[in-house]
PDB file of C-alpha atoms in Angstrom:
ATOM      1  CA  UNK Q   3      -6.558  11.049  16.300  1.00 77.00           C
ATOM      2  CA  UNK Q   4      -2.793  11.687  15.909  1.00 78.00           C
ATOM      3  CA  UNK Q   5      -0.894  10.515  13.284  1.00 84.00           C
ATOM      4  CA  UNK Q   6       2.938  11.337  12.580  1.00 85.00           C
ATOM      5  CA  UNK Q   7       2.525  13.799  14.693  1.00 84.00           C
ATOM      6  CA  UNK Q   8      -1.330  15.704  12.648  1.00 82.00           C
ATOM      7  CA  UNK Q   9      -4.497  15.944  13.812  1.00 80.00           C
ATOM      8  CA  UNK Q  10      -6.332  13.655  11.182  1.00 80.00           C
ATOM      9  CA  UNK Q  11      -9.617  12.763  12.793  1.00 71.00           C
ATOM     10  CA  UNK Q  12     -11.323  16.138  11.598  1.00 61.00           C
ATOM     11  CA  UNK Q  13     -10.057  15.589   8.758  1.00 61.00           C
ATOM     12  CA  UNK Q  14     -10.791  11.995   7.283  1.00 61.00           C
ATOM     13  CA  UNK Q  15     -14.393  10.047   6.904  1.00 61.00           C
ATOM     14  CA  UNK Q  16     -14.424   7.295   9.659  1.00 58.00           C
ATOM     15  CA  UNK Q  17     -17.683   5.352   7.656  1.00 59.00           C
ATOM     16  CA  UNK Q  18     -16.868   1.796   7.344  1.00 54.00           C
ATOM     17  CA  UNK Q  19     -15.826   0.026   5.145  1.00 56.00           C
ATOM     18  CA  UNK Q  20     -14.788   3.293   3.226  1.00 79.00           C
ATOM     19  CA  UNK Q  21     -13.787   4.385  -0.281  1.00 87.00           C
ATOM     20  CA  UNK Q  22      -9.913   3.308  -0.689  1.00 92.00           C
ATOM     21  CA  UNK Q  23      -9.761   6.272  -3.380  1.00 93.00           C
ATOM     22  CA  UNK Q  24     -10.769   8.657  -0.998  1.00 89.00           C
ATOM     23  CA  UNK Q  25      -7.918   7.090   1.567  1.00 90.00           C
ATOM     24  CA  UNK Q  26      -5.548   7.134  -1.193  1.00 94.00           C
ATOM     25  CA  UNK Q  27      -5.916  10.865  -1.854  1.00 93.00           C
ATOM     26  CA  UNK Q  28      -5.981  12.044   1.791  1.00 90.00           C
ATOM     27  CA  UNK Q  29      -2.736  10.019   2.569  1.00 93.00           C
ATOM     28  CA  UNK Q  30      -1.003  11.607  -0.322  1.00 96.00           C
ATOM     29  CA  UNK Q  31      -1.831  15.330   0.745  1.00 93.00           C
ATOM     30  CA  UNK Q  32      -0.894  14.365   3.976  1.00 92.00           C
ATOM     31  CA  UNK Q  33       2.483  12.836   3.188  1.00 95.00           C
ATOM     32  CA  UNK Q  34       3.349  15.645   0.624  1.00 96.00           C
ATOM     33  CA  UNK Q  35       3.028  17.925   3.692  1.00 93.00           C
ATOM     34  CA  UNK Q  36       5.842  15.911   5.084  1.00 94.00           C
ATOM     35  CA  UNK Q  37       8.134  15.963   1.727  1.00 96.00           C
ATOM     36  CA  UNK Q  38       7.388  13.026  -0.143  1.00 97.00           C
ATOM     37  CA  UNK Q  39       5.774  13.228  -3.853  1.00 98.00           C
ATOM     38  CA  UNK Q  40       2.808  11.080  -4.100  1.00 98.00           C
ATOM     39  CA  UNK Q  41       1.041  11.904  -7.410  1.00 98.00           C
ATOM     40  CA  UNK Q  42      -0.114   8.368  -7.623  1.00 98.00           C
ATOM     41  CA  UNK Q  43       3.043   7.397 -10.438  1.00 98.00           C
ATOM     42  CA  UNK Q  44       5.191   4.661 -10.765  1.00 97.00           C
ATOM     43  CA  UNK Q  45       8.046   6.786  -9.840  1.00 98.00           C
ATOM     44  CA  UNK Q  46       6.399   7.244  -6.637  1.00 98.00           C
ATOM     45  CA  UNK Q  47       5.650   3.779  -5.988  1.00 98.00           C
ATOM     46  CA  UNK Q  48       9.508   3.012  -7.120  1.00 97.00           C
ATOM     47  CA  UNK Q  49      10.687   5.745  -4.845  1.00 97.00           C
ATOM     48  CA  UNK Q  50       8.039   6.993  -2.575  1.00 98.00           C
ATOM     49  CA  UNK Q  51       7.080   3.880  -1.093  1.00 97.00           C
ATOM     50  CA  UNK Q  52      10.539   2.219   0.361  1.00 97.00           C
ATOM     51  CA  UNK Q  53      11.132   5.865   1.903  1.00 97.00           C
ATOM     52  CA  UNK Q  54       8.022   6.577   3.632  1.00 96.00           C
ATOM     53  CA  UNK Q  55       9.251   2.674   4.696  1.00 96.00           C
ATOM     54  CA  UNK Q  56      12.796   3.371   6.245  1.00 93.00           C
ATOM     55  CA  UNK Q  57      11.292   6.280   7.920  1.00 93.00           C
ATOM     56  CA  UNK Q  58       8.036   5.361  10.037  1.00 92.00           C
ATOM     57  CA  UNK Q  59       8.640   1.423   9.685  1.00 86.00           C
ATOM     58  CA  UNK Q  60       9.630   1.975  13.425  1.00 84.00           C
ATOM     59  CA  UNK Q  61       7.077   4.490  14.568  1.00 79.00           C
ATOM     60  CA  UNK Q  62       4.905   3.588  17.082  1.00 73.00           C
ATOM     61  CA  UNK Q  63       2.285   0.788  16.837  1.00 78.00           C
ATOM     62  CA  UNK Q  64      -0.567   2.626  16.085  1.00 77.00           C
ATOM     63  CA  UNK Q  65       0.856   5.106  13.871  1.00 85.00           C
ATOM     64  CA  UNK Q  66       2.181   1.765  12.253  1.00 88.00           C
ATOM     65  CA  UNK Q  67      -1.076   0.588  12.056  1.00 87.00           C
ATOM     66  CA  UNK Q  68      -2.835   3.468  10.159  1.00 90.00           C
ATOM     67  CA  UNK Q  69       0.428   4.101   7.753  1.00 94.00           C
ATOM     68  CA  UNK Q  70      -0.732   0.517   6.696  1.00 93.00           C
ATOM     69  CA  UNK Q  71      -3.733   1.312   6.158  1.00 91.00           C
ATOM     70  CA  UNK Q  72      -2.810   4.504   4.342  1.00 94.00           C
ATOM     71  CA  UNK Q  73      -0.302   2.880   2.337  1.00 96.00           C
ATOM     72  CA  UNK Q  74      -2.424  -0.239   1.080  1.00 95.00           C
ATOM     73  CA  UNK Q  75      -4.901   2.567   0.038  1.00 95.00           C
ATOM     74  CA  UNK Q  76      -2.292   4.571  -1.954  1.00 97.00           C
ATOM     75  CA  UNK Q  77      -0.163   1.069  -3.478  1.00 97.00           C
ATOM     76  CA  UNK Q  78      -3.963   0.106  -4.759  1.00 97.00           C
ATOM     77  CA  UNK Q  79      -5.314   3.290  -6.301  1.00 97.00           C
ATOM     78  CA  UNK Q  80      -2.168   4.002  -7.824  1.00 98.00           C
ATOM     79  CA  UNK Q  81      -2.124   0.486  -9.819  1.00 97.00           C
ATOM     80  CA  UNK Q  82      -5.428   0.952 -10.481  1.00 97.00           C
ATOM     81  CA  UNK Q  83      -4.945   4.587 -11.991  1.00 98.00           C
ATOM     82  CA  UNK Q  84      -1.887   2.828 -14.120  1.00 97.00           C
ATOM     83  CA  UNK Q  85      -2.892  -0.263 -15.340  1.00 96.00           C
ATOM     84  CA  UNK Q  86      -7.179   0.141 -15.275  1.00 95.00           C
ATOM     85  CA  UNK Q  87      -8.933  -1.875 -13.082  1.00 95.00           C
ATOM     86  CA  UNK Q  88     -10.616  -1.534  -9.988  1.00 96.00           C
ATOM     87  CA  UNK Q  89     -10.979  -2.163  -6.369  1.00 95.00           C
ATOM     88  CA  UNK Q  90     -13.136  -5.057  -4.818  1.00 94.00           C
ATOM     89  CA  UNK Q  91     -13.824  -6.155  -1.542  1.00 90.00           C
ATOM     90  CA  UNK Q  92     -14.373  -4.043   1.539  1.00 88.00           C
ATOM     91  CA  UNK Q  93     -11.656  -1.457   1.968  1.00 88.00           C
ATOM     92  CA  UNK Q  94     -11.403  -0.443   6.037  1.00 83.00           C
ATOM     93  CA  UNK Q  95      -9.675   2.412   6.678  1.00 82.00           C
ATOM     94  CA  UNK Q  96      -7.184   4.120   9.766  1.00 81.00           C
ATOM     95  CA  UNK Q  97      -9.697   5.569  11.972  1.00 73.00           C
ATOM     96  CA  UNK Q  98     -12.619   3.288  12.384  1.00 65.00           C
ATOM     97  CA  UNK Q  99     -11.436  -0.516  11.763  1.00 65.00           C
ATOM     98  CA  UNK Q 100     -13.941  -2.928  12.046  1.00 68.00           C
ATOM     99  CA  UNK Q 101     -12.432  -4.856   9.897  1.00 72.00           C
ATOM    100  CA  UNK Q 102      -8.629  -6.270   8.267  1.00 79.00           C
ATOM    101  CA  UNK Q 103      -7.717  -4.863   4.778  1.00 84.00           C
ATOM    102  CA  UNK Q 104      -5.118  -8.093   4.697  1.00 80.00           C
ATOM    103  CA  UNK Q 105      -7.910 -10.070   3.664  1.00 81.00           C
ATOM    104  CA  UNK Q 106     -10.789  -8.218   2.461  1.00 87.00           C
ATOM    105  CA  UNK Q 107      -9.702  -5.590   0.230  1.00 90.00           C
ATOM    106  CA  UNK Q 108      -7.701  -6.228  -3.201  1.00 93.00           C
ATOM    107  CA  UNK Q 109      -7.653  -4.829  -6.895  1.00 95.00           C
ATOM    108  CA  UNK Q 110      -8.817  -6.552 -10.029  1.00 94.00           C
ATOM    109  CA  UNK Q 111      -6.607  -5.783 -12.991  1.00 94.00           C
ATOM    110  CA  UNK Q 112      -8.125  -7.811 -15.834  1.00 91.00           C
ATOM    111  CA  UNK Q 113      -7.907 -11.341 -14.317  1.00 86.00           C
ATOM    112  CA  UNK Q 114      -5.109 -10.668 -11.889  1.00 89.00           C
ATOM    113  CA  UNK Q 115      -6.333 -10.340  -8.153  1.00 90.00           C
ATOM    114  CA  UNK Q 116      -4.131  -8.355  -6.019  1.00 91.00           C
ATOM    115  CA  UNK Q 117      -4.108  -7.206  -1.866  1.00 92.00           C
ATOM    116  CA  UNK Q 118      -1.794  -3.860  -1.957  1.00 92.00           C
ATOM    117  CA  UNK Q 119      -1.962  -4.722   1.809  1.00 92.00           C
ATOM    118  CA  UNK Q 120       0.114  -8.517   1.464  1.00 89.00           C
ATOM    119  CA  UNK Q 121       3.548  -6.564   1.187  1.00 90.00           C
ATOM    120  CA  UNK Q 122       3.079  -3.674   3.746  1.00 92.00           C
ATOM    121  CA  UNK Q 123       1.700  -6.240   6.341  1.00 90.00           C
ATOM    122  CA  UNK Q 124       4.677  -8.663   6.159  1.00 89.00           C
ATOM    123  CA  UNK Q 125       7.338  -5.497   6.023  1.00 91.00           C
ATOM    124  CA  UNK Q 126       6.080  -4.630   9.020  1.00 90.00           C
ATOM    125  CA  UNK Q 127       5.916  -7.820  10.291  1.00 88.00           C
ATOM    126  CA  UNK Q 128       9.134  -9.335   8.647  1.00 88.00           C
ATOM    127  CA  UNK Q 129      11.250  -6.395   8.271  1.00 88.00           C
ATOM    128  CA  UNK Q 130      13.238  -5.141   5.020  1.00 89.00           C
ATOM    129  CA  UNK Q 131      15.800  -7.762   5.737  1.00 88.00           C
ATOM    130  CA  UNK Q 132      13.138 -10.884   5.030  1.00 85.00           C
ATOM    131  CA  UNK Q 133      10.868  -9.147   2.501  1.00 85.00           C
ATOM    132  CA  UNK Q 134      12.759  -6.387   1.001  1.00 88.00           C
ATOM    133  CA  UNK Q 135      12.348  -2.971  -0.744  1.00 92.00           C
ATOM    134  CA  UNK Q 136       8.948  -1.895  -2.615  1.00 94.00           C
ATOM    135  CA  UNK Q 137      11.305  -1.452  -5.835  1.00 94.00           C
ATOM    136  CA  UNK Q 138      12.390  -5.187  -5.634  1.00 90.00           C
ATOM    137  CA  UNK Q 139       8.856  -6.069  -5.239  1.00 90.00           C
ATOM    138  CA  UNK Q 140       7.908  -4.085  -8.286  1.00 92.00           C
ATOM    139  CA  UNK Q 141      10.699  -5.167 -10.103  1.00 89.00           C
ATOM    140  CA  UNK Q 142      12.886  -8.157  -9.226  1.00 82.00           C
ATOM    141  CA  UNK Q 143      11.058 -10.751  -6.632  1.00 72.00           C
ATOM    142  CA  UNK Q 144      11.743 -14.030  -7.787  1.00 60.00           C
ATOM    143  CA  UNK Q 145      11.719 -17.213  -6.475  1.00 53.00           C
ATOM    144  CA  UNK Q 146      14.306 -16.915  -3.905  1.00 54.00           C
ATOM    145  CA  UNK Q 147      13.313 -14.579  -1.236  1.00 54.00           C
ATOM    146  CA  UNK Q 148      10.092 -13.261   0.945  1.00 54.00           C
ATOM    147  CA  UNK Q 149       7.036 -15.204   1.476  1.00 54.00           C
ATOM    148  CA  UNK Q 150       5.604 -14.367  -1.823  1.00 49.00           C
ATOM    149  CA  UNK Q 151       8.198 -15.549  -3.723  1.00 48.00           C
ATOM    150  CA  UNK Q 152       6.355 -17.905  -5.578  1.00 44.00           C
ATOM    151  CA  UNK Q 153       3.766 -15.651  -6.421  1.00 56.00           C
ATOM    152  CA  UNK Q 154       5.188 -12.947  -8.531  1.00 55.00           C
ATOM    153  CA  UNK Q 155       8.099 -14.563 -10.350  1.00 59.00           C
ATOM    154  CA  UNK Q 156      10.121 -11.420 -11.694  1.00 71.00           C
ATOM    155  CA  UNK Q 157       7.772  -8.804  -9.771  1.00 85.00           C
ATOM    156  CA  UNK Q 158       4.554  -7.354  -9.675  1.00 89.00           C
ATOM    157  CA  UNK Q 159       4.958  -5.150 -12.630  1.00 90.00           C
ATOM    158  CA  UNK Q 160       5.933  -7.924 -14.672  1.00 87.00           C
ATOM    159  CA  UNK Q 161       2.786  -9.690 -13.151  1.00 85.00           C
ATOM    160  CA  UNK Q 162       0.629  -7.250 -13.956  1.00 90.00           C
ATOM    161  CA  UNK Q 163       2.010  -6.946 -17.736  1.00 88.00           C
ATOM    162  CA  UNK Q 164       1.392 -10.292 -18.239  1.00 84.00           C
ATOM    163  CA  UNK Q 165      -2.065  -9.952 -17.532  1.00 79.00           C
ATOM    164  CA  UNK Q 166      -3.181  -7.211 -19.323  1.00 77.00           C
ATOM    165  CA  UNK Q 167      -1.851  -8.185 -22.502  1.00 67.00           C
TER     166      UNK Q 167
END
């Protein structure tokens, strides 16, 4: 299977449902390849994220479709590796889905349940203009804009504070 333009079906496990970690860490190498610094940071899910956004947001379908799968892989283990925690659910990933991450796979960060894959689905969906940037999820949703807006309150980091302390 081709995606932005590799060869990734050699490449990546197609067992379902799969280990997001695993995802994670594949989409990462494969997206450093391409110039972006995923090393699983905050930086990189301040920065990284919104880019890898404006760039493919308009790709075709079914690259679309498997950079949301990468990405919900990548936005989870990357909390998780930040903040403790761990994934539940069943993670499906790009090459073999028999099943919708949008409702089955989330992280568990002390009490606070989160899907990684709520934001990416409705960018695509939405657009920037309805949802906005990655960083202004992180940082600044409040109750005034995007369909979550009253979930987070102030952002997800400021969710996620609140419940690990």
């Amino acid at each position: 299977m081709i995606f932005l333009g590799e060869d990734i079906s050699f490449e990546y496990s197609t067992s379902e449902p799969m280990n997001p970690r695993i995802c994670a860490e594949y989409f990462a190498t494969i997206m450093e390849r391409k110039g972006f610094v995923l090393n699983f940071s905050l930086e990189s899910l301040e920065i990284e994220i919104d880019k890898i956004l404006e760039k493919y947001s308009k790709s075709l379908d079914s690259d679309r479709e498997i950079l949301e799968d990468f990405l919900t892989s990548y936005i989870g283990e990357s909390l998780i590796r930040l903040f403790g925690g761990d994934w539940d659910g069943n993670f499906y990933g790009p090459l073999n889905r028999v099943g919708v991450n949008f409702y089955t796979s989330y992280i568990i960060i002390n009490d606070f349940r989160f899907n990684p894959n709520h934001f990416i689905g409705y960018y695509f969906s939405n657009g920037k203009k309805s949802e906005g940037t990655f960083y202004d999820y992180l940082y600044k949703r409040d109750e005034s804009s995007g369909i979550f807006r009253d979930f987070l309150g102030g952002g997800l980091i400021k969710k996620i504070n609140n419940n690990i302390q």
